[in-house]
Amino acid sequence: MSPFTGSASRTGAEEWRHLRLALDAGVATVTLARPGRLNALTFGAYADLRDLIPELARDGSVRALVLGGEGAGFCSGGDVDEIIGATLAMDTRQLLDFNRMTGQVVQALRSCPFPVIAAVHGAAAGAGAVLALAADFRVADPTARFVFLFTRVGLSGGDMGAAYLLPRVVGLGHATRLLMLGEPVQADEAERIGLISRLTDTGGAPAAARALARRLADGPALAHAQTKALLTAELDMPLSAAVELDAATQALLMNGADYAEFHAAFTAKRPPEWQGR
């Protein structure tokens, strides 16, 4: 059992103390809400993210999630005073518990059955950059700046799964440079190397992320969930195993209501009414 507890596990309440949650017809919006600290993460914020995302998955009504930050930036990473200072007093067991918790946040983002869209403006630094990396889509405006700071504080660049995810998004060469040197990547370069899914006008990332989330939430949710699951599972599979997994998944989906609904809608020349099953 992790010693790091979030809002729900402490209080049993629906309110999440370290972030804001809004639900709108299948779209969940999670906002990091410490604008005075550039949304720097605390132990409680990590724990809330770790706990909230699986709870949204269990709820079953969420079909897309937007992750954003309030104020001048997306997320500046771990709070220097509240986390970095505190970790200097921890023993190895406590440090392992903490680092496992941060990784559980990334695992939750990658394993949840709905697409996650990071709406990035300003700084996405350290753990903030990894949170954006773990999303399925990164929608950013020209102010966005990604920086994987870990080696610059004397730690491995492979933090929170970054050494696994980043090469798969931008390639090994770019990932080596970004994780080893910890240099900032501005929005235009991030788009060029594939770190950004879509570059918007200044200030346009939140609206564009919400529009994408709405499009996804209104679509065939089960198809999206299985696509995400296969993209993650097949990263480390040989082609023969991937093709077999694809075949089994498609056979199951072909028995689903949405597949039949597509045919009925196509025949009737009307838009499909997706049911997510």
XYZ file of N, CA and C in Angstrom:
831
model
N 0.849 -1.190 0.000
C 0.000 0.000 0.000
C 0.886 1.242 0.000
N 0.631 2.150 -0.921
C 1.435 3.363 -1.002
C 1.182 4.255 0.205
N 2.224 4.857 0.767
C 2.026 5.795 1.871
C 1.522 7.154 1.397
N 1.496 7.376 0.086
C 1.068 8.660 -0.456
C -0.421 8.580 -0.788
N -1.226 9.370 -0.078
C -2.665 9.302 -0.225
C -3.201 10.545 -0.912
N -4.238 10.349 -1.735
C -4.895 11.452 -2.409
C -6.137 11.889 -1.668
N -6.876 12.809 -2.270
C -8.043 13.392 -1.607
C -9.091 12.353 -1.280
N -9.429 11.497 -2.239
C -10.524 10.551 -2.035
C -10.201 9.559 -0.934
N -8.962 9.083 -0.902
C -8.615 8.079 0.088
C -8.537 8.665 1.492
N -8.333 9.978 1.584
C -8.313 10.606 2.905
C -9.709 10.933 3.404
N -10.574 11.390 2.488
C -11.835 11.973 2.934
C -13.066 11.206 2.487
N -12.920 10.372 1.468
C -14.076 9.707 0.895
C -14.969 10.661 0.113
N -14.533 11.909 -0.074
C -15.334 12.909 -0.770
C -15.067 12.854 -2.261
N -15.999 13.436 -3.028
C -15.815 13.493 -4.460
C -14.912 14.651 -4.864
N -14.696 15.591 -3.977
C -13.858 16.738 -4.316
C -12.390 16.323 -4.306
N -11.672 16.766 -5.340
C -10.238 16.477 -5.438
C -9.497 17.759 -5.085
N -8.726 17.710 -4.034
C -8.149 18.928 -3.480
C -7.054 19.532 -4.342
N -6.362 18.710 -5.105
C -5.145 19.169 -5.762
C -5.323 19.401 -7.255
N -6.555 19.309 -7.729
C -6.852 19.557 -9.134
C -8.344 19.833 -9.260
N -8.756 20.258 -10.444
C -10.181 20.483 -10.699
C -10.677 19.458 -11.703
N -11.858 18.946 -11.466
C -12.465 17.973 -12.358
C -13.812 18.504 -12.823
N -14.043 18.465 -14.135
C -15.338 18.820 -14.706
C -15.758 17.714 -15.656
N -17.030 17.360 -15.627
C -17.576 16.315 -16.485
C -18.670 16.911 -17.364
N -18.621 16.574 -18.650
C -19.595 17.132 -19.592
C -19.883 16.108 -20.686
N -20.948 15.345 -20.503
C -21.445 14.428 -21.536
C -20.340 13.546 -22.106
N -19.644 12.867 -21.221
C -18.621 11.930 -21.649
C -17.217 12.487 -21.731
N -17.058 13.797 -21.589
C -15.733 14.423 -21.607
C -15.367 14.854 -20.193
N -14.262 14.344 -19.685
C -13.725 14.776 -18.394
C -12.604 15.774 -18.648
N -12.620 16.869 -17.918
C -11.537 17.848 -17.992
C -10.875 17.913 -16.625
N -9.587 17.597 -16.592
C -8.802 17.637 -15.363
C -7.814 18.788 -15.485
N -7.889 19.721 -14.552
C -7.045 20.913 -14.612
C -6.132 20.965 -13.397
N -4.840 21.026 -13.647
C -3.873 21.262 -12.577
C -4.029 22.711 -12.144
N -4.262 22.945 -10.861
C -4.754 24.252 -10.428
C -3.900 24.854 -9.324
N -2.608 25.017 -9.602
C -1.736 25.800 -8.722
C -1.043 26.870 -9.567
N -1.812 27.806 -10.141
C -1.216 28.741 -11.104
C -0.106 29.590 -10.520
N -0.178 29.870 -9.218
C 0.876 30.665 -8.599
C 2.215 29.957 -8.552
N 2.212 28.629 -8.712
C 3.438 27.826 -8.730
C 3.619 27.140 -10.078
N 3.043 27.715 -11.135
C 3.075 27.122 -12.471
C 2.630 25.659 -12.436
N 1.637 25.398 -11.581
C 1.041 24.061 -11.449
C 2.059 22.998 -11.073
N 3.035 23.407 -10.261
C 4.015 22.438 -9.769
C 3.307 21.351 -8.972
N 3.760 20.120 -9.142
C 3.110 18.968 -8.531
C 3.596 18.757 -7.106
N 2.660 18.416 -6.241
C 2.961 18.045 -4.859
C 2.711 16.547 -4.698
N 3.050 16.005 -3.527
C 2.738 14.604 -3.263
C 1.239 14.353 -3.435
N 0.426 15.284 -2.927
C -1.011 15.128 -3.030
C -1.514 15.189 -4.461
N -0.911 16.045 -5.288
C -1.332 16.148 -6.692
C -1.028 14.856 -7.435
N 0.165 14.301 -7.221
C 0.486 13.006 -7.831
C -0.522 11.946 -7.396
N -0.802 11.896 -6.098
C -1.702 10.877 -5.570
C -3.113 11.055 -6.122
N -3.566 12.294 -6.258
C -4.891 12.520 -6.821
C -4.968 12.066 -8.274
N -3.947 12.367 -9.065
C -3.932 11.905 -10.455
C -3.905 10.385 -10.520
N -3.090 9.777 -9.689
C -3.006 8.311 -9.638
C -4.360 7.692 -9.329
N -5.117 8.306 -8.421
C -6.382 7.739 -7.974
C -7.552 8.119 -8.876
N -7.530 9.353 -9.402
C -8.673 9.843 -10.165
C -8.837 9.119 -11.493
N -7.754 8.929 -12.220
C -7.881 8.374 -13.578
C -8.485 6.980 -13.563
N -8.022 6.054 -12.699
C -8.717 4.756 -12.634
C -10.165 4.879 -12.186
N -10.459 5.856 -11.322
C -11.851 6.034 -10.893
C -12.724 6.450 -12.063
N -12.222 7.333 -12.928
C -12.966 7.721 -14.120
C -13.156 6.532 -15.057
N -12.140 5.672 -15.135
C -12.258 4.479 -15.970
C -13.323 3.529 -15.428
N -13.353 3.373 -14.098
C -14.354 2.488 -13.491
C -15.763 3.041 -13.652
N -15.885 4.362 -13.686
C -17.202 4.990 -13.812
C -17.910 4.556 -15.090
N -17.162 4.441 -16.166
C -17.705 3.927 -17.417
C -18.348 4.950 -18.323
N -18.617 6.154 -17.836
C -19.289 7.153 -18.664
C -18.312 8.077 -19.392
N -17.048 8.091 -18.976
C -16.059 8.980 -19.592
C -15.548 8.355 -20.885
N -15.565 9.146 -21.950
C -15.115 8.662 -23.253
C -13.904 9.413 -23.775
N -13.534 10.510 -23.116
C -12.329 11.265 -23.477
C -11.961 12.145 -22.301
N -10.682 12.419 -22.150
C -10.200 13.233 -21.036
C -9.261 14.306 -21.560
N -9.466 15.527 -21.115
C -8.568 16.645 -21.406
C -7.783 16.966 -20.140
N -6.467 17.015 -20.256
C -5.595 17.371 -19.137
C -4.938 18.701 -19.445
N -5.159 19.689 -18.582
C -4.602 21.014 -18.814
C -4.098 21.648 -17.541
N -3.561 22.842 -17.673
C -3.046 23.574 -16.534
C -3.600 24.983 -16.500
N -3.846 25.488 -15.305
C -4.395 26.830 -15.133
C -3.267 27.850 -15.124
N -3.559 29.029 -15.656
C -2.590 30.118 -15.557
C -1.596 30.152 -16.701
N -0.331 30.461 -16.375
C 0.662 30.770 -17.399
C 1.327 29.557 -18.028
N 1.086 28.357 -17.524
C 1.744 27.193 -18.093
C 1.009 25.917 -17.784
N 1.446 24.841 -18.428
C 0.835 23.529 -18.259
C 1.223 22.930 -16.914
N 2.521 22.701 -16.702
C 2.989 22.133 -15.437
C 4.508 22.248 -15.389
N 5.014 22.816 -14.316
C 6.458 23.041 -14.188
C 7.183 21.872 -13.538
N 6.482 20.746 -13.308
C 7.125 19.567 -12.728
C 6.925 19.489 -11.228
N 7.767 18.703 -10.575
C 7.677 18.556 -9.134
C 8.046 19.829 -8.401
N 7.283 20.165 -7.382
C 7.529 21.376 -6.614
C 8.887 21.299 -5.916
N 9.736 22.291 -6.162
C 11.103 22.259 -5.630
C 11.104 22.219 -4.108
N 10.238 22.989 -3.486
C 10.214 23.040 -2.024
C 9.497 21.836 -1.423
N 8.302 21.532 -1.962
C 7.464 20.525 -1.324
C 7.866 19.098 -1.660
N 8.516 18.886 -2.800
C 8.923 17.534 -3.157
C 10.431 17.373 -3.107
N 11.149 18.178 -3.876
C 12.601 17.969 -3.954
C 13.233 18.153 -2.582
N 12.817 19.194 -1.854
C 13.345 19.372 -0.507
C 13.011 18.210 0.396
N 11.776 17.715 0.305
C 11.346 16.613 1.170
C 12.066 15.309 0.839
N 12.319 15.057 -0.432
C 12.959 13.791 -0.796
C 14.394 13.692 -0.288
N 15.024 14.816 -0.034
C 16.398 14.775 0.502
C 16.441 14.158 1.897
N 15.302 14.164 2.586
C 15.248 13.594 3.938
C 14.710 12.166 3.953
N 14.385 11.607 2.784
C 13.797 10.266 2.726
C 14.870 9.189 2.625
N 14.550 8.005 3.126
C 15.440 6.862 2.926
C 15.091 6.178 1.604
N 15.859 5.161 1.258
C 15.691 4.528 -0.052
C 14.304 3.924 -0.226
N 13.766 3.298 0.808
C 12.437 2.706 0.699
C 11.383 3.771 0.425
N 11.469 4.893 1.132
C 10.515 5.976 0.925
C 10.651 6.574 -0.476
N 11.886 6.695 -0.928
C 12.112 7.231 -2.265
C 11.562 6.294 -3.333
N 11.708 4.998 -3.118
C 11.159 4.036 -4.068
C 9.638 4.121 -4.097
N 9.005 4.258 -2.932
C 7.554 4.424 -2.879
C 7.127 5.653 -3.673
N 7.847 6.750 -3.502
C 7.501 7.982 -4.211
C 7.653 7.815 -5.719
N 8.793 7.269 -6.149
C 9.021 7.138 -7.584
C 8.066 6.134 -8.227
N 7.691 5.118 -7.489
C 6.678 4.209 -8.014
C 5.336 4.909 -8.188
N 4.994 5.794 -7.246
C 3.732 6.517 -7.359
C 3.723 7.399 -8.603
N 4.795 8.100 -8.879
C 4.814 8.959 -10.068
C 4.662 8.122 -11.333
N 5.283 6.955 -11.342
C 5.133 6.075 -12.489
C 3.729 5.531 -12.629
N 3.050 5.345 -11.507
C 1.665 4.858 -11.560
C 0.744 5.870 -12.227
N 1.064 7.160 -12.115
C 0.279 8.173 -12.816
C 0.388 7.967 -14.325
N 1.608 7.762 -14.793
C 1.822 7.535 -16.227
C 1.139 6.249 -16.679
N 1.269 5.195 -15.887
C 0.598 3.944 -16.231
C -0.913 4.127 -16.304
N -1.470 4.925 -15.401
C -2.911 5.178 -15.423
C -3.325 5.905 -16.702
N -2.531 6.881 -17.117
C -2.838 7.616 -18.348
C -2.761 6.708 -19.569
N -1.796 5.795 -19.578
C -1.625 4.920 -20.733
C -2.631 3.776 -20.744
N -3.094 3.327 -19.586
C -3.958 2.148 -19.548
C -5.443 2.471 -19.458
N -5.815 3.719 -19.202
C -7.240 4.043 -19.118
C -7.885 3.818 -20.486
N -9.159 3.411 -20.511
C -9.787 2.987 -21.763
C -10.327 4.122 -22.626
N -9.938 5.344 -22.342
C -10.387 6.477 -23.140
C -9.177 7.295 -23.560
N -9.258 7.975 -24.706
C -8.132 8.812 -25.141
C -7.940 10.007 -24.217
N -6.686 10.366 -24.023
C -6.304 11.507 -23.188
C -5.662 12.550 -24.090
N -6.134 13.786 -23.973
C -5.594 14.901 -24.756
C -4.960 15.889 -23.800
N -3.668 16.136 -23.932
C -2.995 17.163 -23.140
C -3.109 18.492 -23.876
N -3.652 19.504 -23.206
C -3.745 20.856 -23.748
C -2.592 21.652 -23.150
N -1.572 21.923 -23.958
C -0.309 22.454 -23.436
C -0.105 23.899 -23.884
N 0.154 24.748 -22.896
C 0.609 26.109 -23.168
C 1.698 26.413 -22.156
N 2.613 27.284 -22.503
C 3.697 27.606 -21.585
C 4.541 26.385 -21.271
N 5.064 26.344 -20.056
C 6.024 25.312 -19.692
C 5.364 23.967 -19.417
N 5.926 22.934 -20.026
C 5.675 21.547 -19.652
C 7.049 20.990 -19.313
N 7.410 21.045 -18.032
C 8.781 20.785 -17.618
C 8.847 19.608 -16.668
N 9.931 18.837 -16.756
C 10.134 17.717 -15.848
C 8.957 16.762 -15.889
N 8.367 16.505 -14.721
C 7.207 15.619 -14.661
C 6.055 16.142 -15.509
N 5.945 17.454 -15.669
C 4.906 18.016 -16.526
C 5.084 17.593 -17.972
N 6.333 17.549 -18.437
C 6.599 17.090 -19.798
C 6.228 15.628 -19.955
N 6.468 14.812 -18.910
C 6.132 13.392 -18.998
C 4.618 13.190 -18.962
N 3.897 13.980 -18.174
C 2.438 13.889 -18.187
C 1.900 14.151 -19.593
N 2.413 15.181 -20.253
C 1.985 15.458 -21.628
C 2.388 14.315 -22.555
N 3.587 13.794 -22.375
C 4.079 12.684 -23.199
C 3.194 11.459 -23.068
N 2.657 11.214 -21.870
C 1.847 10.026 -21.625
C 0.446 10.136 -22.221
N 0.040 11.335 -22.631
C -1.266 11.500 -23.259
C -1.251 10.878 -24.652
N -2.433 10.640 -25.187
C -2.544 10.100 -26.539
C -2.389 11.182 -27.590
N -2.793 12.392 -27.258
C -2.659 13.549 -28.136
C -2.081 14.701 -27.320
N -1.227 15.496 -27.961
C -0.721 16.723 -27.356
C -1.101 17.883 -28.276
N -2.043 18.681 -27.815
C -2.482 19.867 -28.546
C -1.834 21.057 -27.858
N -1.083 21.851 -28.602
C -0.283 22.906 -27.971
C -0.354 24.187 -28.778
N -0.118 25.306 -28.101
C -0.049 26.579 -28.802
C 1.417 27.017 -28.902
N 1.707 28.122 -29.600
C 3.105 28.495 -29.833
C 3.893 28.839 -28.576
N 3.217 29.066 -27.442
C 3.958 29.352 -26.214
C 4.483 28.080 -25.548
N 4.053 26.926 -26.021
C 4.419 25.664 -25.361
C 5.921 25.433 -25.424
N 6.449 24.918 -24.329
C 7.887 24.633 -24.226
C 8.043 23.360 -23.402
N 8.621 22.336 -24.006
C 8.830 21.062 -23.338
C 10.284 20.947 -22.906
N 10.499 20.533 -21.674
C 11.873 20.331 -21.216
C 11.892 19.195 -20.194
N 12.691 18.182 -20.499
C 12.854 17.025 -19.625
C 14.077 17.298 -18.751
N 13.814 17.822 -17.563
C 14.839 18.454 -16.727
C 15.684 17.491 -15.890
N 15.405 16.229 -15.915
C 15.875 15.321 -14.862
C 17.394 15.293 -14.723
N 18.140 15.224 -15.824
C 19.601 15.184 -15.688
C 20.140 16.505 -15.151
N 19.399 17.583 -15.335
C 19.863 18.890 -14.869
C 19.746 19.042 -13.359
N 19.047 18.096 -12.707
C 19.026 18.092 -11.243
C 19.795 16.882 -10.698
N 20.570 16.236 -11.577
C 21.414 15.131 -11.137
C 20.736 13.782 -11.125
N 19.594 13.650 -11.836
C 18.865 12.386 -11.870
C 18.850 11.820 -13.284
N 18.434 10.574 -13.405
C 18.321 9.933 -14.711
C 17.235 10.597 -15.542
N 17.490 10.720 -16.833
C 16.471 11.220 -17.746
C 15.322 10.249 -17.927
N 15.532 8.994 -17.524
C 14.493 7.977 -17.652
C 13.558 7.987 -16.463
N 12.838 9.061 -16.267
C 11.955 9.200 -15.109
C 10.510 8.992 -15.533
N 9.728 8.289 -14.734
C 8.289 8.121 -14.955
C 7.979 7.458 -16.297
N 8.890 6.666 -16.813
C 8.658 6.011 -18.092
C 9.075 6.825 -19.295
N 9.754 7.956 -19.086
C 10.128 8.817 -20.213
C 11.056 8.106 -21.196
N 11.991 7.284 -20.697
C 12.924 6.602 -21.590
C 12.245 5.503 -22.396
N 11.077 5.078 -21.965
C 10.271 4.117 -22.729
C 9.403 4.852 -23.755
N 8.698 5.900 -23.314
C 7.721 6.558 -24.168
C 8.337 7.477 -25.209
N 9.314 8.285 -24.810
C 9.793 9.337 -25.713
C 10.414 8.787 -26.997
N 11.260 7.732 -26.960
C 11.782 7.205 -28.230
C 10.685 6.701 -29.155
N 9.585 6.247 -28.581
C 8.492 5.735 -29.393
C 7.655 6.850 -30.008
N 7.797 8.055 -29.487
C 7.076 9.202 -30.030
C 7.941 9.983 -31.013
N 9.204 10.231 -30.653
C 10.049 11.100 -31.486
C 11.258 10.381 -32.071
N 11.465 9.102 -31.747
C 12.646 8.383 -32.224
C 13.780 8.443 -31.219
N 14.680 7.465 -31.314
C 15.757 7.335 -30.333
C 16.709 8.519 -30.355
N 17.040 9.025 -31.541
C 17.998 10.128 -31.620
C 17.507 11.374 -30.906
N 16.290 11.800 -31.220
C 15.731 12.980 -30.553
C 15.537 12.718 -29.059
N 15.088 11.512 -28.709
C 14.860 11.203 -27.293
C 16.162 11.245 -26.512
N 17.241 10.739 -27.084
C 18.543 10.779 -26.414
C 18.958 12.210 -26.142
N 18.796 13.062 -27.141
C 19.170 14.471 -26.976
C 18.315 15.144 -25.904
N 17.017 14.937 -25.958
C 16.127 15.627 -25.023
C 16.310 15.139 -23.593
N 16.466 13.818 -23.412
C 16.593 13.279 -22.054
C 17.998 13.465 -21.499
N 19.022 13.414 -22.347
C 20.395 13.533 -21.859
C 20.763 14.979 -21.544
N 20.402 15.892 -22.445
C 20.826 17.285 -22.292
C 19.834 18.134 -21.517
N 18.580 17.743 -21.499
C 17.575 18.520 -20.779
C 17.361 19.901 -21.341
N 17.532 20.056 -22.653
C 17.357 21.370 -23.266
C 15.889 21.602 -23.640
N 15.421 22.851 -23.556
C 14.027 23.136 -23.911
C 13.756 22.881 -25.394
N 12.554 22.426 -25.675
C 12.090 22.246 -27.049
C 10.903 23.176 -27.251
N 11.069 24.154 -28.111
C 9.998 25.097 -28.379
C 8.928 24.441 -29.249
N 7.769 25.073 -29.323
C 6.608 24.465 -29.966
C 6.862 24.100 -31.419
N 7.557 24.968 -32.169
C 7.751 24.675 -33.589
C 8.606 23.435 -33.791
N 9.666 23.283 -32.986
C 10.480 22.075 -33.093
C 9.719 20.860 -32.587
N 8.959 21.035 -31.508
C 8.176 19.923 -30.970
C 7.203 19.392 -32.011
N 6.603 20.292 -32.787
C 5.716 19.838 -33.854
C 6.506 19.122 -34.943
N 7.675 19.641 -35.280
C 8.474 19.045 -36.361
C 8.912 17.631 -36.029
N 9.267 17.353 -34.774
C 9.762 16.026 -34.420
C 8.656 15.082 -33.971
N 7.421 15.554 -33.968
C 6.296 14.692 -33.649
C 5.881 14.678 -32.196
N 6.456 15.554 -31.374
C 6.068 15.601 -29.964
C 4.710 16.259 -29.787
N 4.349 17.160 -30.685
C 3.044 17.810 -30.677
C 2.175 17.182 -31.758
N 0.950 16.834 -31.391
C 0.006 16.286 -32.360
C -0.615 17.377 -33.216
N -0.891 18.527 -32.594
C -1.492 19.642 -33.315
C -1.032 20.944 -32.690
N -0.588 21.887 -33.521
C -0.179 23.212 -33.066
C -1.283 24.201 -33.410
N -1.755 24.932 -32.400
C -2.853 25.876 -32.583
C -2.324 27.308 -32.606
N -3.219 28.250 -32.779
C -2.868 29.649 -32.582
C -2.639 29.906 -31.092
N -2.022 31.023 -30.767
C -1.770 31.362 -29.368
C -3.080 31.398 -28.573
N -3.078 30.693 -27.473
C -4.257 30.631 -26.631
C -5.312 29.647 -27.091
N -5.060 28.944 -28.189
C -6.089 28.086 -28.758
C -6.057 26.642 -28.319
N -5.055 26.249 -27.522
C -4.929 24.826 -27.172
C -6.109 24.291 -26.376
N -6.599 24.992 -25.332
C -7.721 24.426 -24.577
C -8.962 24.168 -25.426
N -9.327 25.132 -26.270
C -10.524 24.959 -27.103
C -10.324 23.843 -28.115
N -9.141 23.773 -28.720
C -8.875 22.718 -29.695
C -8.869 21.348 -29.026
N -8.332 21.276 -27.817
C -8.328 20.005 -27.087
C -9.746 19.581 -26.740
N -10.569 20.540 -26.314
C -11.963 20.214 -25.992
C -12.720 19.755 -27.234
N -12.464 20.405 -28.376
C -13.139 20.011 -29.612
C -12.742 18.593 -30.015
N -11.468 18.271 -29.881
C -11.009 16.916 -30.187
C -11.620 15.914 -29.216
N -11.674 16.277 -27.938
C -12.278 15.383 -26.945
C -13.750 15.148 -27.257
N -14.450 16.194 -27.654
C -15.864 16.034 -28.007
C -16.021 15.120 -29.217
N -15.171 15.307 -30.213
C -15.230 14.435 -31.398
C -15.015 12.978 -31.008
N -14.049 12.740 -30.150
C -13.765 11.373 -29.714
C -14.899 10.823 -28.857
N -15.408 11.641 -27.931
C -16.471 11.182 -27.035
C -17.751 10.862 -27.792
N -18.002 11.561 -28.890
C -19.203 11.328 -29.683
C -19.033 10.177 -30.666
N -17.842 9.633 -30.740
C -17.559 8.561 -31.691
C -17.702 7.182 -31.067
N -17.197 6.154 -31.751
C -17.307 4.761 -31.268
C -16.313 4.495 -30.141
N -16.764 4.647 -28.910
C -15.866 4.606 -27.751
C -15.131 3.279 -27.616
N -15.810 2.174 -27.891
C -15.155 0.878 -27.748
C -14.048 0.722 -28.789
N -14.283 1.195 -29.994
C -13.248 1.154 -31.021
C -12.040 1.990 -30.617
N -12.292 3.170 -30.042
C -11.182 4.007 -29.578
C -10.412 3.315 -28.451
N -11.145 2.727 -27.513
C -10.498 2.059 -26.380
C -9.617 0.909 -26.842
N -10.125 0.122 -27.787
C -9.337 -1.015 -28.267
C -8.145 -0.562 -29.098
N -8.309 0.519 -29.852
C -7.182 1.059 -30.613
C -6.073 1.511 -29.674
N -6.446 2.219 -28.612
C -5.447 2.662 -27.635
C -4.763 1.467 -26.985
N -5.543 0.466 -26.608
C -4.970 -0.711 -25.964
C -3.991 -1.429 -26.889
N -4.332 -1.535 -28.175
C -3.446 -2.212 -29.112
C -2.180 -1.400 -29.374
N -2.310 -0.092 -29.476
C -1.123 0.747 -29.677
C -0.123 0.564 -28.548
N -0.621 0.452 -27.325
C 0.266 0.257 -26.179
C 0.800 -1.167 -26.139
N -0.070 -2.154 -26.305
C 0.345 -3.553 -26.174
C 1.328 -3.964 -27.254
N 1.159 -3.438 -28.473
C 1.959 -3.909 -29.594
C 3.308 -3.218 -29.723
N 3.590 -2.252 -28.840
C 4.892 -1.598 -28.886
C 6.042 -2.593 -28.752
N 5.830 -3.650 -27.993
C 6.912 -4.591 -27.711
C 6.642 -5.984 -28.278
N 5.722 -6.093 -29.222
C 5.367 -7.396 -29.788
C 6.037 -7.611 -31.137
N 6.351 -8.851 -31.466
C 6.714 -9.147 -32.855
C 5.488 -9.021 -33.750
N 5.710 -8.857 -35.037
C 4.608 -8.651 -35.960
C 3.603 -9.798 -35.913
N 4.078 -11.024 -35.818
C 3.162 -12.163 -35.835
C 2.184 -12.101 -34.656
N 2.688 -11.743 -33.487
C 1.810 -11.628 -32.317
C 0.858 -10.454 -32.468
N 1.341 -9.333 -33.025
C 0.501 -8.157 -33.205
C -0.634 -8.440 -34.184
N -0.323 -9.121 -35.276
C -1.352 -9.442 -36.263
C -2.406 -10.365 -35.659
N -1.989 -11.331 -34.848
C -2.940 -12.228 -34.212
C -3.815 -11.478 -33.213
N -3.217 -10.570 -32.437
C -4.002 -9.785 -31.487
C -4.991 -8.890 -32.223
N -4.558 -8.299 -33.340
C -5.477 -7.497 -34.152
C -6.656 -8.331 -34.636
N -6.363 -9.541 -35.104
C -7.427 -10.398 -35.631
C -8.442 -10.745 -34.549
N -7.964 -11.103 -33.364
C -8.867 -11.456 -32.271
C -9.708 -10.264 -31.848
N -9.083 -9.083 -31.793
C -9.818 -7.878 -31.401
C -10.901 -7.543 -32.419
N -10.548 -7.595 -33.703
C -11.534 -7.266 -34.724
C -12.689 -8.259 -34.731
N -12.381 -9.528 -34.510
C -13.455 -10.518 -34.483
C -14.455 -10.217 -33.373
N -13.945 -9.808 -32.218
C -14.834 -9.455 -31.117
C -15.646 -8.198 -31.438
N -14.982 -7.180 -32.000
C -15.686 -5.932 -32.310
C -16.722 -6.135 -33.414
N -16.465 -7.077 -34.301
C -17.433 -7.338 -35.369
C -18.724 -7.946 -34.843
N -18.691 -8.455 -33.629
C -19.896 -8.914 -32.952
C -20.571 -7.815 -32.146
N -20.003 -6.615 -32.167
C -20.481 -5.531 -31.327
C -21.607 -4.732 -31.963
N -22.276 -3.954 -31.120
C -23.414 -3.143 -31.568
C -22.982 -2.023 -32.507
N -21.806 -1.434 -32.280
C -21.394 -0.304 -33.106
C -21.109 -0.718 -34.544
N -20.549 -1.901 -34.737
C -20.270 -2.388 -36.093
C -21.581 -2.571 -36.856
N -22.571 -3.185 -36.204
C -23.878 -3.351 -36.840
C -24.550 -2.003 -37.082
N -24.364 -1.068 -36.137
C -24.951 0.261 -36.277
C -24.363 1.001 -37.465
N -23.052 0.850 -37.692
C -22.464 1.497 -38.872
C -23.152 1.024 -40.146
N -23.339 -0.294 -40.263
C -23.954 -0.819 -41.481
C -25.385 -0.321 -41.633
N -26.129 -0.318 -40.517
C -27.509 0.160 -40.576
C -27.558 1.631 -40.976
N -26.662 2.431 -40.421
C -26.637 3.855 -40.734
C -26.212 4.096 -42.177
N -25.226 3.344 -42.627
C -24.769 3.491 -44.011
C -25.895 3.148 -44.980
N -26.616 2.070 -44.690
C -27.717 1.638 -45.553
C -28.836 2.670 -45.567
N -29.108 3.252 -44.397
C -30.192 4.237 -44.285
C -29.746 5.647 -44.652
N -28.461 5.785 -44.991
C -27.907 7.098 -45.362
C -28.116 8.137 -44.256
N -27.738 7.744 -43.014
C -27.830 8.634 -41.855
C -26.552 8.487 -41.032
N -26.262 9.448 -40.152
C -25.080 9.312 -39.291
C -25.255 8.159 -38.297
N -24.193 7.458 -37.954
C -24.305 6.389 -36.949
C -24.617 6.950 -35.572
N -25.361 6.196 -34.799
C -25.621 6.517 -33.397
C -24.808 5.548 -32.545
N -23.576 5.951 -32.251
C -22.638 5.049 -31.576
C -23.079 4.771 -30.150
N -22.960 3.532 -29.726
C -23.341 3.135 -28.393
C -22.151 2.777 -27.509
N -20.983 2.672 -28.086
C -19.795 2.338 -27.304
C -19.760 0.896 -26.857
N -20.398 0.008 -27.634
C -20.363 -1.412 -27.293
C -20.533 -2.263 -28.560
